[in-house]
PDB file of C-alpha atoms and ligand atoms in Angstrom:
ATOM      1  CA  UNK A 221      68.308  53.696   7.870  1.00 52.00           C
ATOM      2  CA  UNK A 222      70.168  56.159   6.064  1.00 60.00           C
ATOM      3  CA  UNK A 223      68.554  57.661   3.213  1.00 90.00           C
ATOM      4  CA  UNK A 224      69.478  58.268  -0.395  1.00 97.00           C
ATOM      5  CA  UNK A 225      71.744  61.402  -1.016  1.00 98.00           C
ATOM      6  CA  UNK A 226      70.181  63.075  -4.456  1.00 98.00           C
ATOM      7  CA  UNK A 227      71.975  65.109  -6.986  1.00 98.00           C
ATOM      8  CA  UNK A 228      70.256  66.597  -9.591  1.00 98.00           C
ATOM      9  CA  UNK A 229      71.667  67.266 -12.743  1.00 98.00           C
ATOM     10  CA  UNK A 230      70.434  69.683 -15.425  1.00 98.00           C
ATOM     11  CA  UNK A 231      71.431  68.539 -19.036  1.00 98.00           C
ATOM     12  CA  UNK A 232      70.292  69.106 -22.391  1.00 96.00           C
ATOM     13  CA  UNK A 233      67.314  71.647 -22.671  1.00 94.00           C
ATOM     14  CA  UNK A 234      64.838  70.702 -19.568  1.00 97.00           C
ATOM     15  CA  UNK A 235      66.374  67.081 -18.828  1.00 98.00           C
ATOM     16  CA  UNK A 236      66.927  66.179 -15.111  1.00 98.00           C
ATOM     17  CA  UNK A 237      69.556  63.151 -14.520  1.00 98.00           C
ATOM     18  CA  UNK A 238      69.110  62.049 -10.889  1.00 98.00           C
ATOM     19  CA  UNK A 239      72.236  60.781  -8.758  1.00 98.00           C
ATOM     20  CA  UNK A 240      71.640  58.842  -5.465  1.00 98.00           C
ATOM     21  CA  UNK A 241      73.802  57.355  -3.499  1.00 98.00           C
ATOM     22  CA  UNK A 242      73.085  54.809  -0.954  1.00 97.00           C
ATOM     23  CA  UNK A 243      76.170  56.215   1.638  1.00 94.00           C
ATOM     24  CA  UNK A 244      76.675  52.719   3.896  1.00 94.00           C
ATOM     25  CA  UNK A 245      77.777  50.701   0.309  1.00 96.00           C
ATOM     26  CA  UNK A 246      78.690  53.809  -1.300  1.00 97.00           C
ATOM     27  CA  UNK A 247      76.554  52.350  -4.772  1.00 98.00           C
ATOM     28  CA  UNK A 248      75.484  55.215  -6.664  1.00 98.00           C
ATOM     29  CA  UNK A 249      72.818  55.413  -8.908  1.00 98.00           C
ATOM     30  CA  UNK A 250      72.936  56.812 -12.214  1.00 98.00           C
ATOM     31  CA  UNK A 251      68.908  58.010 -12.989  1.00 98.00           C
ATOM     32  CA  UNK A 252      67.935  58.307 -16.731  1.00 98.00           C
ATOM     33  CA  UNK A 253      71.205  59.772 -18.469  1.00 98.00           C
ATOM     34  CA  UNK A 254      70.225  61.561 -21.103  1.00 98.00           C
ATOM     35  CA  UNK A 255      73.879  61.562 -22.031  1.00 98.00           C
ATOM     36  CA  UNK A 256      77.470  60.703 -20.140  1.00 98.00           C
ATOM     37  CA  UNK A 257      79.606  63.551 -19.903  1.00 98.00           C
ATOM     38  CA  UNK A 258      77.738  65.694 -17.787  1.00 98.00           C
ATOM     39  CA  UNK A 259      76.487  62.700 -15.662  1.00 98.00           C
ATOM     40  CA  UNK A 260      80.753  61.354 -15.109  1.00 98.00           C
ATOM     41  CA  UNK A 261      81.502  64.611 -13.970  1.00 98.00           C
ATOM     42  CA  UNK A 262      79.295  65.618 -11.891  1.00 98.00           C
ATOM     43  CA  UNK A 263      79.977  62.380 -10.347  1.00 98.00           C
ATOM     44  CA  UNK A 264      83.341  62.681 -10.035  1.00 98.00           C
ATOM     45  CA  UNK A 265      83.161  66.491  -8.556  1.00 97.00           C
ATOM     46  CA  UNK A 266      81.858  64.645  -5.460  1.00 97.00           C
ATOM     47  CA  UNK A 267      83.756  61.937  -5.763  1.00 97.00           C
ATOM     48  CA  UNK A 268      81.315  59.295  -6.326  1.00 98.00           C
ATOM     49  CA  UNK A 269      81.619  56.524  -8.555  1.00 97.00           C
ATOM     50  CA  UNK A 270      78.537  55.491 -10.807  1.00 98.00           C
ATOM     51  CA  UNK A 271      77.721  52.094  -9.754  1.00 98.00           C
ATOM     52  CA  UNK A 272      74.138  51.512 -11.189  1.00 98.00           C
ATOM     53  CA  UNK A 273      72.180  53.139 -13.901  1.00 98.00           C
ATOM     54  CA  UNK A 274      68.103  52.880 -13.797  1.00 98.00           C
ATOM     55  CA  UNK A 275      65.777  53.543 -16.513  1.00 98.00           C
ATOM     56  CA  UNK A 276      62.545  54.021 -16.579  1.00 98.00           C
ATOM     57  CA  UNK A 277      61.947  54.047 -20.275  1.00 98.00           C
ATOM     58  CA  UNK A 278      63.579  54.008 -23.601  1.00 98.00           C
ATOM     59  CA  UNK A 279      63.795  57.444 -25.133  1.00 98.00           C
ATOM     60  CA  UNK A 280      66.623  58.668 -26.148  1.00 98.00           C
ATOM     61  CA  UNK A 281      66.608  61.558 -23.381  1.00 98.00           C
ATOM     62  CA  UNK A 282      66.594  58.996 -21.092  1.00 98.00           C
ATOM     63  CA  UNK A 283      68.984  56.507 -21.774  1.00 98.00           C
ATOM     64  CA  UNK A 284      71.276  58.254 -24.414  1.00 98.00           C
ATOM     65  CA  UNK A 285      74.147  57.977 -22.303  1.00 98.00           C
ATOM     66  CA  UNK A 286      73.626  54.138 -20.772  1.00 98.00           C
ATOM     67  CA  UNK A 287      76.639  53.013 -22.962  1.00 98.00           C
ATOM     68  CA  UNK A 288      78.989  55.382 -22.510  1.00 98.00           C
ATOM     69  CA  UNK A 289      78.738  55.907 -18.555  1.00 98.00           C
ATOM     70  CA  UNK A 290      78.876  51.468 -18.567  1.00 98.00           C
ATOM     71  CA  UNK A 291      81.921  51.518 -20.470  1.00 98.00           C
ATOM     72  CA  UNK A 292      83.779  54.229 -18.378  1.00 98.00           C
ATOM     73  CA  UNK A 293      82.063  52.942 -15.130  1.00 98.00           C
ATOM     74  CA  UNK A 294      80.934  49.468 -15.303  1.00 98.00           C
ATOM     75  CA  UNK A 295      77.670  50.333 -14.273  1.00 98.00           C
ATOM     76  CA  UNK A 296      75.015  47.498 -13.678  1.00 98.00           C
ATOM     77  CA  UNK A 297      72.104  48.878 -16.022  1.00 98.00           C
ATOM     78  CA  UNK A 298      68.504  47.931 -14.475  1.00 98.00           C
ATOM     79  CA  UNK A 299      65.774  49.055 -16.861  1.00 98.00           C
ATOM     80  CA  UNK A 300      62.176  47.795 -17.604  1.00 98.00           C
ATOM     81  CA  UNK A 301      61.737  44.239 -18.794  1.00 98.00           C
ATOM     82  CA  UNK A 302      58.616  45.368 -21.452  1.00 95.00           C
ATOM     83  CA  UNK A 303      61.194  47.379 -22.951  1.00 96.00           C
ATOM     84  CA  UNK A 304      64.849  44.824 -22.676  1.00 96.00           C
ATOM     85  CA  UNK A 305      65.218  45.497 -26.300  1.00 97.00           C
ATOM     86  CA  UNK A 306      65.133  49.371 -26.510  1.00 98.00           C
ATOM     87  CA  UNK A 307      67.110  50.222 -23.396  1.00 98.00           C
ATOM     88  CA  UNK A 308      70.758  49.883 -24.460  1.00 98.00           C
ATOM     89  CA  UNK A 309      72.823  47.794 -22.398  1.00 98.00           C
ATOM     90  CA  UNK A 310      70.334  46.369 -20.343  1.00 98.00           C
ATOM     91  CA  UNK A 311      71.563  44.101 -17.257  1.00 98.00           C
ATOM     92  CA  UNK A 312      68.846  43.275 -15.259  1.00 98.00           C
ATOM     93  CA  UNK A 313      65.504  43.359 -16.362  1.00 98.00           C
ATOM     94  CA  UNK A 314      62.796  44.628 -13.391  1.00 98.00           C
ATOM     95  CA  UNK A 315      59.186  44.795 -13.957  1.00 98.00           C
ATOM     96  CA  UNK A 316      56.007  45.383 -11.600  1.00 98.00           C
ATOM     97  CA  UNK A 317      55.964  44.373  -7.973  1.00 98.00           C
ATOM     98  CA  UNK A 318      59.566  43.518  -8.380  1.00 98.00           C
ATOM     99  CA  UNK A 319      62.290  45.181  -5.632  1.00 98.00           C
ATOM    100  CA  UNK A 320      65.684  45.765  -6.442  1.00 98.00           C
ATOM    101  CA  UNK A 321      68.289  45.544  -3.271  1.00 97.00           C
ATOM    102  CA  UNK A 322      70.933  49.618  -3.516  1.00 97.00           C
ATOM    103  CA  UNK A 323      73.110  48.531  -0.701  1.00 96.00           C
ATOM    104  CA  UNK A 324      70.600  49.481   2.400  1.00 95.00           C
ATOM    105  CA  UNK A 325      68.054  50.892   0.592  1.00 96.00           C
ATOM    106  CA  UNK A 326      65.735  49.066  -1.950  1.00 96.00           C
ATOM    107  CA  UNK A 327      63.663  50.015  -4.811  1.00 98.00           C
ATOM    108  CA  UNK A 328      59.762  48.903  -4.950  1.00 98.00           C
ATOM    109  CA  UNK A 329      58.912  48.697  -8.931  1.00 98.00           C
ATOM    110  CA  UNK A 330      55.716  49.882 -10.518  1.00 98.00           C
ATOM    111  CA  UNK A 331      54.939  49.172 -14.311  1.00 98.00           C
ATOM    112  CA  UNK A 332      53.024  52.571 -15.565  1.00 98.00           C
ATOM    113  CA  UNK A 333      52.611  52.248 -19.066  1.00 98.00           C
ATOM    114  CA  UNK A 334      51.217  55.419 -21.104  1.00 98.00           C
ATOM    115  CA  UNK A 335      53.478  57.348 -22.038  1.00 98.00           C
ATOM    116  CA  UNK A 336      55.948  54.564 -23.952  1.00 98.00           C
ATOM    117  CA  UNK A 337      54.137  51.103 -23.401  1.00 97.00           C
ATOM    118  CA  UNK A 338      57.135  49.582 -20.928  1.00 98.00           C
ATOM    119  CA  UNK A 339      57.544  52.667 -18.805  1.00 98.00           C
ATOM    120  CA  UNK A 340      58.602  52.039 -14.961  1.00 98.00           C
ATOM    121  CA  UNK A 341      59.054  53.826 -11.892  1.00 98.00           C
ATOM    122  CA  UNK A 342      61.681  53.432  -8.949  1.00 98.00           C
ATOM    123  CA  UNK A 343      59.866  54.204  -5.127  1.00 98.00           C
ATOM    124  CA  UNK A 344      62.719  54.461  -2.790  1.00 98.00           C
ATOM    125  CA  UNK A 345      60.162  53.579   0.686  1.00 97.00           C
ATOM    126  CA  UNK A 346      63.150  54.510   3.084  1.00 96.00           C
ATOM    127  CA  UNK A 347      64.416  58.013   1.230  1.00 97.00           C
ATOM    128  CA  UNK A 348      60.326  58.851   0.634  1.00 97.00           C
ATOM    129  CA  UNK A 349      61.922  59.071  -3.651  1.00 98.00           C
ATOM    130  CA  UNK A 350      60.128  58.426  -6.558  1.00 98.00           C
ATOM    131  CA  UNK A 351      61.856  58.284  -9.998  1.00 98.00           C
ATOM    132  CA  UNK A 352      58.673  58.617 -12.261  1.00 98.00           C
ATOM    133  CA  UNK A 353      60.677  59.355 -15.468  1.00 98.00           C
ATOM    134  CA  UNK A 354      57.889  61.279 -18.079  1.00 98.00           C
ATOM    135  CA  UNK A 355      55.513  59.511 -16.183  1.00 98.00           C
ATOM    136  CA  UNK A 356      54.090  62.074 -13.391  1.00 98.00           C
ATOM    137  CA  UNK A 357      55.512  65.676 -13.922  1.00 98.00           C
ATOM    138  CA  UNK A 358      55.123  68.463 -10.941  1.00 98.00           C
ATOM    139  CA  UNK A 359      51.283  69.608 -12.148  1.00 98.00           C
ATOM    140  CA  UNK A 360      51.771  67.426 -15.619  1.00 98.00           C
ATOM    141  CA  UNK A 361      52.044  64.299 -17.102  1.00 98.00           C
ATOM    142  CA  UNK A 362      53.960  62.858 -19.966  1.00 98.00           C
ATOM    143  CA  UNK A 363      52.192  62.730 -23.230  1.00 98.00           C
ATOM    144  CA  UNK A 364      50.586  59.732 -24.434  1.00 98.00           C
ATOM    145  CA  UNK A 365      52.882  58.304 -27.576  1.00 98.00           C
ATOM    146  CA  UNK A 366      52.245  54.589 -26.896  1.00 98.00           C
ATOM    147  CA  UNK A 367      49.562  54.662 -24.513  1.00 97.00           C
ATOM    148  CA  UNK A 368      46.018  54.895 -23.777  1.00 98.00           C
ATOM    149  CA  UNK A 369      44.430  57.612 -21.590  1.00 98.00           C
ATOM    150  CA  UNK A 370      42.621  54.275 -19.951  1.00 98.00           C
ATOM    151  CA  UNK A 371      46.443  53.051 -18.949  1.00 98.00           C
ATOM    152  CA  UNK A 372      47.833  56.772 -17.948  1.00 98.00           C
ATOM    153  CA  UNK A 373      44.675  57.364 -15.425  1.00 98.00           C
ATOM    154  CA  UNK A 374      45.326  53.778 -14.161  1.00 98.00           C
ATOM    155  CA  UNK A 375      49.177  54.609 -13.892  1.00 98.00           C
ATOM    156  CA  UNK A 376      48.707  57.355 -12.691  1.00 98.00           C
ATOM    157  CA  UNK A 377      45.997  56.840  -9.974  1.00 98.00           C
ATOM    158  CA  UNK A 378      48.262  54.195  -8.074  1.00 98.00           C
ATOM    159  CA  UNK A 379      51.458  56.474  -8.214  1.00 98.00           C
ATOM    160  CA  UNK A 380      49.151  59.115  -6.225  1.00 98.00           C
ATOM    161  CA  UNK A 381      48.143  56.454  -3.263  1.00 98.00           C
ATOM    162  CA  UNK A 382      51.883  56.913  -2.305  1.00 98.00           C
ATOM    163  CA  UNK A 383      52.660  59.448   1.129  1.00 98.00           C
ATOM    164  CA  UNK A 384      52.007  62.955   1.064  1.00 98.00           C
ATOM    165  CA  UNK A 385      55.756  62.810   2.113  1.00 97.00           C
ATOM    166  CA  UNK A 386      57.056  61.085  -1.276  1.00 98.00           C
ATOM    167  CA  UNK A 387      59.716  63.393  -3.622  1.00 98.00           C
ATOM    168  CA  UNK A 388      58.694  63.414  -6.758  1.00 98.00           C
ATOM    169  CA  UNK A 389      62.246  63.353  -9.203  1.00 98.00           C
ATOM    170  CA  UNK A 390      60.495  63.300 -12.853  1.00 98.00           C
ATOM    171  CA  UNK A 391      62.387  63.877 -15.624  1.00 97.00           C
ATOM    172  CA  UNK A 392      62.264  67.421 -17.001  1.00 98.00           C
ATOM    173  CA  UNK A 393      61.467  71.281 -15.550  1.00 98.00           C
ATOM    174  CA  UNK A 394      58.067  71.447 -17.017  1.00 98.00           C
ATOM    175  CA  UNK A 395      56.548  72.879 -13.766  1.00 98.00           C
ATOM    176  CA  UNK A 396      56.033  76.435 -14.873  1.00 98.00           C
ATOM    177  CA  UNK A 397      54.324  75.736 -18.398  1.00 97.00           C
ATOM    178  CA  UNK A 398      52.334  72.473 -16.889  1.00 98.00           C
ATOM    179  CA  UNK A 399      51.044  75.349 -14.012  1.00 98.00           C
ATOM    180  CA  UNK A 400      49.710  77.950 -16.702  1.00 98.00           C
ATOM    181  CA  UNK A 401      48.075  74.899 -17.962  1.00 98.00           C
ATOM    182  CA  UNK A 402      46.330  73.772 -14.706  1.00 98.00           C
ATOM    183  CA  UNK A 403      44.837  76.994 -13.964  1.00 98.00           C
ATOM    184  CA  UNK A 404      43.014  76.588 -17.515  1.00 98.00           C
ATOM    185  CA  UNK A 405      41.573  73.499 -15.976  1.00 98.00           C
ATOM    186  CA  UNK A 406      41.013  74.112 -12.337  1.00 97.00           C
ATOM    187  CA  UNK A 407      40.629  77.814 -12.390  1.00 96.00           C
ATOM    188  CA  UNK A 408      38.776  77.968  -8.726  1.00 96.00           C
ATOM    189  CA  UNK A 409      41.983  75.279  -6.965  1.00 98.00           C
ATOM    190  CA  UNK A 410      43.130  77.910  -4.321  1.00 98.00           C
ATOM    191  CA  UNK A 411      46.361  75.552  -3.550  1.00 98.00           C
ATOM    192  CA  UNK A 412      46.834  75.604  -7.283  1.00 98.00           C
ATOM    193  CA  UNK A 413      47.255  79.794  -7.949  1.00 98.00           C
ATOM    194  CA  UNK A 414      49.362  79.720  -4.496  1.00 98.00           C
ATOM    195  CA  UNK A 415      51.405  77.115  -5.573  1.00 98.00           C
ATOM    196  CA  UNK A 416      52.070  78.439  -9.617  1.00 98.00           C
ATOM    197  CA  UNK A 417      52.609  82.259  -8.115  1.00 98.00           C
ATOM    198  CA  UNK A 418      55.643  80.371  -5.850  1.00 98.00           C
ATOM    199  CA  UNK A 419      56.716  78.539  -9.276  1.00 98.00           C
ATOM    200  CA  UNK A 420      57.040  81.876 -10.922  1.00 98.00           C
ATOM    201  CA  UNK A 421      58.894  83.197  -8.292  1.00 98.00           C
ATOM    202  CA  UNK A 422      61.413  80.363  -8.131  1.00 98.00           C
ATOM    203  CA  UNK A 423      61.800  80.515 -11.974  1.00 98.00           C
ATOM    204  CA  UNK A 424      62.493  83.993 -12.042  1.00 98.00           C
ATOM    205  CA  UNK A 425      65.427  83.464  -9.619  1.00 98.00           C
ATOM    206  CA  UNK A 426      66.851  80.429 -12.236  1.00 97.00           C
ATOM    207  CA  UNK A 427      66.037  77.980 -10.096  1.00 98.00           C
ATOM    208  CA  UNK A 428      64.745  74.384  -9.952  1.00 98.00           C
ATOM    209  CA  UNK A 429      61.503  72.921  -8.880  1.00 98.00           C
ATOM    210  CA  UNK A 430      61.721  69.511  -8.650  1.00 98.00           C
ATOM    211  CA  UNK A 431      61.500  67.519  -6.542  1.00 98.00           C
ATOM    212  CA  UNK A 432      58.301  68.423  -5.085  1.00 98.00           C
ATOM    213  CA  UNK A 433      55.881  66.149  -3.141  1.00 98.00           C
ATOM    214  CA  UNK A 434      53.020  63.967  -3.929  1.00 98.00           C
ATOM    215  CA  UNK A 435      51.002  65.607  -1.276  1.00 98.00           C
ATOM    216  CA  UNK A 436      51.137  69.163  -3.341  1.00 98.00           C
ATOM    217  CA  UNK A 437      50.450  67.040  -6.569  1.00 98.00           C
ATOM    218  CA  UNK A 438      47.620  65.429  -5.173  1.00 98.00           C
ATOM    219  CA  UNK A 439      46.466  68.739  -4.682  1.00 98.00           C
ATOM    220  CA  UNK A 440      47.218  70.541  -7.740  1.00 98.00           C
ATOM    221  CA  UNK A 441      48.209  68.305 -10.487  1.00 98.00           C
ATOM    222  CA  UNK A 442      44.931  68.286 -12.448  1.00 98.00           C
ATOM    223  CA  UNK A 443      45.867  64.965 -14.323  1.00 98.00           C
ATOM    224  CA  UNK A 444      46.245  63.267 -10.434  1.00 98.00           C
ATOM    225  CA  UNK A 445      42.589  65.878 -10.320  1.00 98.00           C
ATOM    226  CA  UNK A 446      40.518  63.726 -13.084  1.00 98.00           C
ATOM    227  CA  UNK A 447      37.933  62.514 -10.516  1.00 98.00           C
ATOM    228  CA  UNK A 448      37.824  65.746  -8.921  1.00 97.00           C
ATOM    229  CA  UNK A 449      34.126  67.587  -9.584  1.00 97.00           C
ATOM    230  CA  UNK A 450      35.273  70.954 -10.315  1.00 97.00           C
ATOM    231  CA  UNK A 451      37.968  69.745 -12.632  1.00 98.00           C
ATOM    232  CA  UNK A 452      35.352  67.662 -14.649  1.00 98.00           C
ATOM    233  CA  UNK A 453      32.992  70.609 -14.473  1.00 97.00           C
ATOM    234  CA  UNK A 454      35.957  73.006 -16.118  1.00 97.00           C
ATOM    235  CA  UNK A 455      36.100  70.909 -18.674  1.00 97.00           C
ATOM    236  CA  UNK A 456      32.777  70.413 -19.684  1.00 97.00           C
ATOM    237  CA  UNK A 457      32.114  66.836 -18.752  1.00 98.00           C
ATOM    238  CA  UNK A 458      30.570  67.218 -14.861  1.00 97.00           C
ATOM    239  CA  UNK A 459      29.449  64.198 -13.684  1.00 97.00           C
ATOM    240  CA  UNK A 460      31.730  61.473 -16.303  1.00 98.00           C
ATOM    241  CA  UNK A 461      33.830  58.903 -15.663  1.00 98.00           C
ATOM    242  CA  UNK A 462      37.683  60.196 -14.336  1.00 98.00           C
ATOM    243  CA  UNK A 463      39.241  58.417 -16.840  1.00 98.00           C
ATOM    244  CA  UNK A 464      37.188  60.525 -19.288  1.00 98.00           C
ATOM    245  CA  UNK A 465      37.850  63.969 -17.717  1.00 98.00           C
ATOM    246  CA  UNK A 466      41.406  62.461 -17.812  1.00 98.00           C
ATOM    247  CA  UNK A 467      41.156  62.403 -21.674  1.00 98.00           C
ATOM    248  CA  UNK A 468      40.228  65.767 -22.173  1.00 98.00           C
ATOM    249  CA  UNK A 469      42.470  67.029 -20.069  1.00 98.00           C
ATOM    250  CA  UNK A 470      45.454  65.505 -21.934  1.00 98.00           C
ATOM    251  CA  UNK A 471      43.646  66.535 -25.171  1.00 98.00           C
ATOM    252  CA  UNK A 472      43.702  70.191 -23.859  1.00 98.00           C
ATOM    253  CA  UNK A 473      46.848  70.017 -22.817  1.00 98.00           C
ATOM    254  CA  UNK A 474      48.526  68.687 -26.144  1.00 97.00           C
ATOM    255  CA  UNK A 475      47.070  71.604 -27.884  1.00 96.00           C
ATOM    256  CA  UNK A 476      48.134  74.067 -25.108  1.00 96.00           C
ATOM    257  CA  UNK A 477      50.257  76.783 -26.071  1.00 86.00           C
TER     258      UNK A 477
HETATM  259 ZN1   ZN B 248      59.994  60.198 -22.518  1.00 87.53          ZN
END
């Protein structure tokens, strides 16, 4: 099966837009536009037309330009049904468990609420993809506006059973700032001072560092690390519950400057 081609598309001030296009029906998938412009011509540099835009929550960042891109493109919108009244322009409503046919290539849906309370995420199976929105960032996680650390953990924990293999397309380039943070938290994680010196290489050449895979988040990503004993030990809580080390982790982290 022929697997998704991926574009990625810096916008605003750390925004990602995604495009993928499934080649055999030539759809094209529009991922989170933060706004249209940008999105329309990058498109149309490779001669793609936007088919499909997919959401995987409301904010603004993420679905500012929904209206415009429909209205030049037609694009089917497919968003989260927890959230059909804050996702503008919303076609067809998806929610857990649910697939969604792109031409060859389908989309398995998870619901992982936490950060908003309807967020989603898109796992391409065939193209090893995962649009995770602000759910799962390389060695971060979105913050918790409408959430509960309890939901997050639980989000998060089944978004880490996926493949080693899986790319992980989140929303934003956090990576270096959510690295300085992780070594705060998991000071002894060999993988984890490899993988943030490589990180500040990359950065200091300009460039990006998503996608990266679930198999290096499983290993570094403290927030995917909450049940890990040296994690809960940095922290101050050896021997608690994950979902509690999970708390204080976010805790630390919204307070890290
Ligand atoms: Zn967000």
């Amino acid at each position: 099966m022929a697997r998704l081609e991926i574009e990625r598309i810096p916008v605003l001030q750390d925004n990602y837009v995604w495009l993928a296009r499934e080649a055999d029906s030539g759809l094209v998938a529009a991922v989170d536009p933060s706004v249209a412009e940008p999105v329309l011509a990058a498109a149309q540099r490779r001669g793609w037309r936007i088919t499909h835009i997919l959401n995987t929550h409301h904010h603004p960042d993420h679905t500012g330009g929904n209206l415009e891109i429909k209205r030049a493109t037609g694009a089917v919108i497919v968003g989260p049904s927890h959230d059909r009244e804050r996702i503008p322009g919303i076609d067809v409503e998806v929610s857990d468990g649910d697939t969604y046919e792109f031409g060859k290539e389908r989309a398995e849906v998870f619901f992982v609420p936490g950060h908003t309370r309807g967020h989603i995420a898109f796992w391409f199976k065939g193209s090893d993809a995962l649009f995770c929105g602000d759910t799962l960032f390389l060695m971060g996680c979105g913050r918790l506006f409408e959430g509960t650390p309890e939901q997050m953990w639980k989000s998060l924990s089944r978004l880490r059973q996926l493949p080693e293999t899986t790319n992980v397309y989140c929303g934003h380039e956090y990576t270096q700032s959510n690295a300085r943070f992780a070594l705060t938290v998991d000071p002894a994680n060999r993988e984890l001072k490899e993988r943030a010196a490589e990180i500040d290489r990359l950065r200091a050449e300009g460039k990006a560092t998503v996608p990266g895979t679930m198999g290096d988040e499983r290993k570094t990503n403290p927030f995917l690390r909450a049940d890990n004993a040296a994690v809960a030990a940095a922290v101050g809580l050896a021997g608690a519950e994950a979902v509690k080390v999970f708390a204080e982790v976010r805790r630390r982290k919204d307070v890290f400057r």
